[in-house]
Coordinates of C-alpha atoms in Angstrom, one line a residue:
M156 CA 12.3 -8.2 -0.9
I157 CA 12.1 -4.7 -2.4
T158 CA 13.2 -3.9 -6.0
L159 CA 12.6 -0.6 -7.7
T160 CA 13.6 -0.4 -11.3
G161 CA 13.5 2.8 -13.2
I162 CA 11.2 4.4 -10.9
E163 CA 9.8 7.8 -11.8
K164 CA 7.0 10.0 -10.3
T165 CA 5.7 13.2 -11.8
Y166 CA 3.0 15.7 -10.6
Q167 CA 1.1 18.2 -12.3
M168 CA 0.9 21.6 -10.4
G169 CA -1.2 23.8 -12.7
D170 CA 0.8 24.0 -15.9
Q171 CA 4.0 22.8 -14.3
T172 CA 5.3 19.2 -14.2
V173 CA 7.1 18.4 -11.0
H174 CA 9.6 15.5 -11.2
A175 CA 9.6 14.1 -7.7
L176 CA 11.7 10.9 -8.7
R177 CA 13.8 10.5 -11.6
G178 CA 14.9 7.0 -12.5
I179 CA 15.3 5.2 -9.1
D180 CA 17.1 1.8 -9.2
L181 CA 17.2 0.2 -5.6
H182 CA 17.1 -3.1 -4.0
I183 CA 16.6 -3.7 -0.3
G184 CA 16.9 -7.3 1.0
K185 CA 15.5 -9.0 4.1
N186 CA 16.7 -7.8 7.5
E187 CA 18.3 -4.6 6.4
L188 CA 18.1 -1.3 8.3
V189 CA 18.1 1.4 5.7
A190 CA 17.8 5.2 5.8
F191 CA 16.4 7.4 3.1
I192 CA 17.9 10.9 3.9
G193 CA 17.7 14.1 2.0
A194 CA 16.5 17.7 2.3
S195 CA 12.9 18.8 1.8
G196 CA 12.0 18.2 -1.9
S197 CA 14.8 15.4 -2.4
G198 CA 12.1 12.9 -3.0
K199 CA 12.6 10.7 0.1
S200 CA 8.9 11.1 1.2
T201 CA 7.7 10.3 -2.3
M202 CA 9.9 7.1 -2.3
M203 CA 8.5 6.0 1.1
N204 CA 5.0 6.3 -0.2
I205 CA 5.7 4.2 -3.3
V206 CA 7.6 1.6 -1.2
G207 CA 4.7 1.6 1.2
C208 CA 2.1 1.2 -1.6
L209 CA 0.4 4.4 -0.7
D210 CA 1.2 5.7 -4.1
R211 CA 1.9 4.4 -7.5
P212 CA 5.0 5.4 -9.7
S213 CA 4.4 7.2 -13.0
A214 CA 6.9 5.0 -14.8
G215 CA 9.3 1.9 -13.8
T216 CA 8.5 -1.2 -11.9
Y217 CA 8.2 -2.0 -8.2
Q218 CA 8.5 -5.6 -6.9
L219 CA 7.6 -6.4 -3.4
N220 CA 8.4 -9.9 -2.2
G221 CA 8.3 -11.0 -5.8
R222 CA 5.0 -9.5 -6.7
D223 CA 4.8 -6.6 -9.3
V224 CA 2.9 -4.0 -7.5
A225 CA 1.7 -2.2 -10.6
T226 CA -0.6 -5.4 -11.5
M227 CA -2.3 -5.0 -8.1
T228 CA -5.9 -3.7 -7.8
S229 CA -6.6 -1.1 -5.0
D230 CA -8.1 -3.8 -2.9
E231 CA -5.0 -5.9 -3.3
L232 CA -2.8 -3.0 -2.5
A233 CA -4.9 -2.4 0.8
L234 CA -4.4 -6.0 1.7
V235 CA -0.7 -5.6 1.1
R236 CA -0.4 -2.6 3.2
N237 CA -2.2 -4.3 6.0
A238 CA -0.5 -7.6 6.0
E239 CA 3.1 -6.9 4.7
I240 CA 3.9 -3.5 5.8
G241 CA 4.0 -1.7 9.3
F242 CA 3.9 2.1 9.3
I243 CA 5.4 4.3 12.0
F244 CA 4.6 8.0 11.5
Q245 CA 6.2 11.1 13.1
S246 CA 2.7 12.2 14.6
F247 CA 1.8 8.6 16.0
H248 CA -1.7 8.9 14.5
L249 CA -3.2 7.2 17.5
L250 CA -7.0 7.2 18.2
P251 CA -7.3 9.6 21.1
R252 CA -10.4 7.9 22.9
A253 CA -9.0 4.3 22.5
T254 CA -6.7 2.6 24.9
A255 CA -3.3 1.6 23.8
L256 CA -4.4 -1.9 23.5
D257 CA -7.4 -1.0 21.2
N258 CA -5.2 1.2 19.1
V259 CA -2.7 -1.6 18.6
A260 CA -5.4 -4.1 17.8
Q261 CA -7.2 -1.8 15.2
P262 CA -5.2 -3.0 12.1
L263 CA -6.2 -6.7 12.9
I264 CA -10.0 -5.8 12.6
Y265 CA -9.6 -5.6 8.7
R266 CA -8.2 -9.1 8.7
G267 CA -11.2 -10.5 10.2
I268 CA -9.4 -11.7 13.3
S269 CA -11.6 -12.5 16.3
H270 CA -11.8 -10.0 19.1
K271 CA -10.2 -12.5 21.7
E272 CA -7.2 -13.2 19.3
R273 CA -6.9 -9.4 18.4
T274 CA -6.7 -8.7 22.1
R275 CA -4.0 -11.3 22.8
M276 CA -1.9 -10.2 19.7
A277 CA -2.1 -6.6 20.8
A278 CA -1.2 -7.4 24.4
E279 CA 1.8 -9.4 23.1
A280 CA 3.0 -6.5 20.8
L281 CA 2.7 -4.0 23.7
D282 CA 4.7 -6.4 26.0
H283 CA 7.4 -6.5 23.1
V284 CA 7.9 -2.8 23.3
G285 CA 7.9 -2.4 27.1
L286 CA 4.4 -1.1 27.6
G287 CA 2.6 -4.2 28.9
S288 CA 1.6 -2.3 32.1
R289 CA 0.2 0.7 30.2
M290 CA -2.1 -1.0 27.7
H291 CA -5.3 0.3 29.3
H292 CA -4.1 3.9 29.1
R293 CA -5.3 6.4 26.5
P294 CA -2.8 8.4 24.5
N295 CA -3.3 11.6 26.6
E296 CA -2.2 9.5 29.6
L297 CA 1.1 8.7 28.0
S298 CA 4.3 10.4 27.3
G299 CA 5.5 11.2 23.7
G300 CA 8.0 8.2 24.0
Q301 CA 5.3 5.8 25.1
R302 CA 2.9 7.1 22.4
Q303 CA 5.6 6.3 19.8
R304 CA 6.0 2.8 21.4
V305 CA 2.3 2.2 21.0
A306 CA 2.5 3.2 17.3
I307 CA 5.5 0.8 16.9
A308 CA 3.4 -2.0 18.6
R309 CA 0.6 -1.2 16.2
A310 CA 2.9 -1.4 13.3
L311 CA 4.4 -4.7 14.5
V312 CA 1.2 -6.5 15.5
G313 CA 0.4 -8.1 12.3
K314 CA 4.0 -9.5 11.8
P315 CA 4.9 -7.3 8.8
S316 CA 7.8 -8.3 6.5
I317 CA 8.6 -4.6 6.3
L318 CA 8.7 -1.8 8.9
L319 CA 8.5 1.8 7.3
A320 CA 9.3 4.6 9.8
D321 CA 8.7 8.2 8.6
E322 CA 10.7 10.5 10.7
P323 CA 9.8 8.4 13.8
T324 CA 11.8 10.7 16.2
G325 CA 10.6 14.0 14.8
N326 CA 8.3 14.9 17.7
L327 CA 10.4 13.6 20.5
D328 CA 13.3 15.0 22.6
S329 CA 16.7 13.9 22.2
S330 CA 16.8 11.3 25.0
T331 CA 13.4 9.8 24.0
S332 CA 14.6 9.8 20.4
L333 CA 17.7 7.5 21.3
E334 CA 15.2 5.3 23.4
I335 CA 13.1 4.8 20.4
L336 CA 16.0 4.3 17.9
G337 CA 17.3 1.7 20.3
L338 CA 14.0 -0.1 20.1
I339 CA 14.0 0.1 16.3
K340 CA 17.5 -1.3 16.3
E341 CA 16.6 -4.1 18.6
L342 CA 13.7 -5.0 16.2
H343 CA 16.2 -5.0 13.4
R344 CA 18.7 -7.4 15.3
N345 CA 15.7 -9.7 15.8
G346 CA 15.2 -10.0 12.0
Q347 CA 12.9 -7.1 11.2
T348 CA 13.4 -5.2 7.9
V349 CA 13.4 -1.5 8.6
V350 CA 13.2 1.4 6.2
M351 CA 13.4 4.7 7.8
V352 CA 13.0 8.3 6.3
T353 CA 14.8 11.2 8.0
H354 CA 16.5 14.5 7.2
E355 CA 18.7 14.3 10.2
P356 CA 22.3 12.8 9.6
E357 CA 22.6 11.7 13.2
I358 CA 19.5 9.5 12.9
A359 CA 20.6 8.1 9.5
E360 CA 24.2 7.1 11.1
Q361 CA 22.3 4.7 13.3
C362 CA 21.3 2.6 10.3
N363 CA 23.4 -0.1 8.5
R364 CA 22.9 1.5 5.0
I365 CA 22.3 5.1 4.0
V366 CA 20.5 6.2 0.8
R367 CA 21.0 9.8 0.1
L368 CA 18.5 11.6 -2.2
H369 CA 18.8 14.8 -4.1
D370 CA 16.4 16.3 -6.7
G371 CA 14.7 13.0 -7.1
R372 CA 17.8 10.9 -7.7
I373 CA 20.0 8.6 -5.6
L374 CA 23.0 10.6 -4.8
S375 CA 24.8 7.8 -2.9
D376 CA 23.9 4.4 -1.4
V377 CA 26.5 3.3 1.0
A378 CA 26.9 0.7 3.8
N379 CA 27.5 2.1 7.3
T380 CA 28.6 0.7 10.7
P381 CA 26.8 2.6 13.3
G382 CA 29.1 4.0 16.0
A383 CA 32.2 3.5 13.8

């Protein structure tokens, strides 16, 4: 599903070259639950941006579902992000004046799906995350955990092949974090491929595979049994 080969990413900051990623080789198969973990500056967010087609590598190849991402135009990448990848962010990124239903339906607008079908799909996604009774509420009428559930429903509504979660519990208290992690693990059990970025070991330990990054390199890549 995801194959990175020799991935490098460099940035120019004035006269200084910053090496964010240094020769990353990684394969993630269907229905894996993978954590990218590392300290600030380790390269985990850069890797997430590349996997999510939000950024292009400076060198190396990235194949997503058998397609070479480097050969895609900007429009093709936008279509891939909309159809193949669901994003969950730490800060939710919900439209404040829109209802939960409208927030979830938003990505479907760009696919040309009718209003009636968008509404049906969004309502189904909200039911799936346990918020069917709150679909007409706006973000300021929801708790932090409920807002993150709306964000998860929005990520899932288009039935993406990959779910990318960037610090999905970073703005939540400990009990709500466990609740959201439980939902993500349930999605994984139901067949969803999930890649999660975190700096918290206890969050990474909930995943079945932990990829540890340091100074732009993979320090370790190990299978994990949550709760073992």
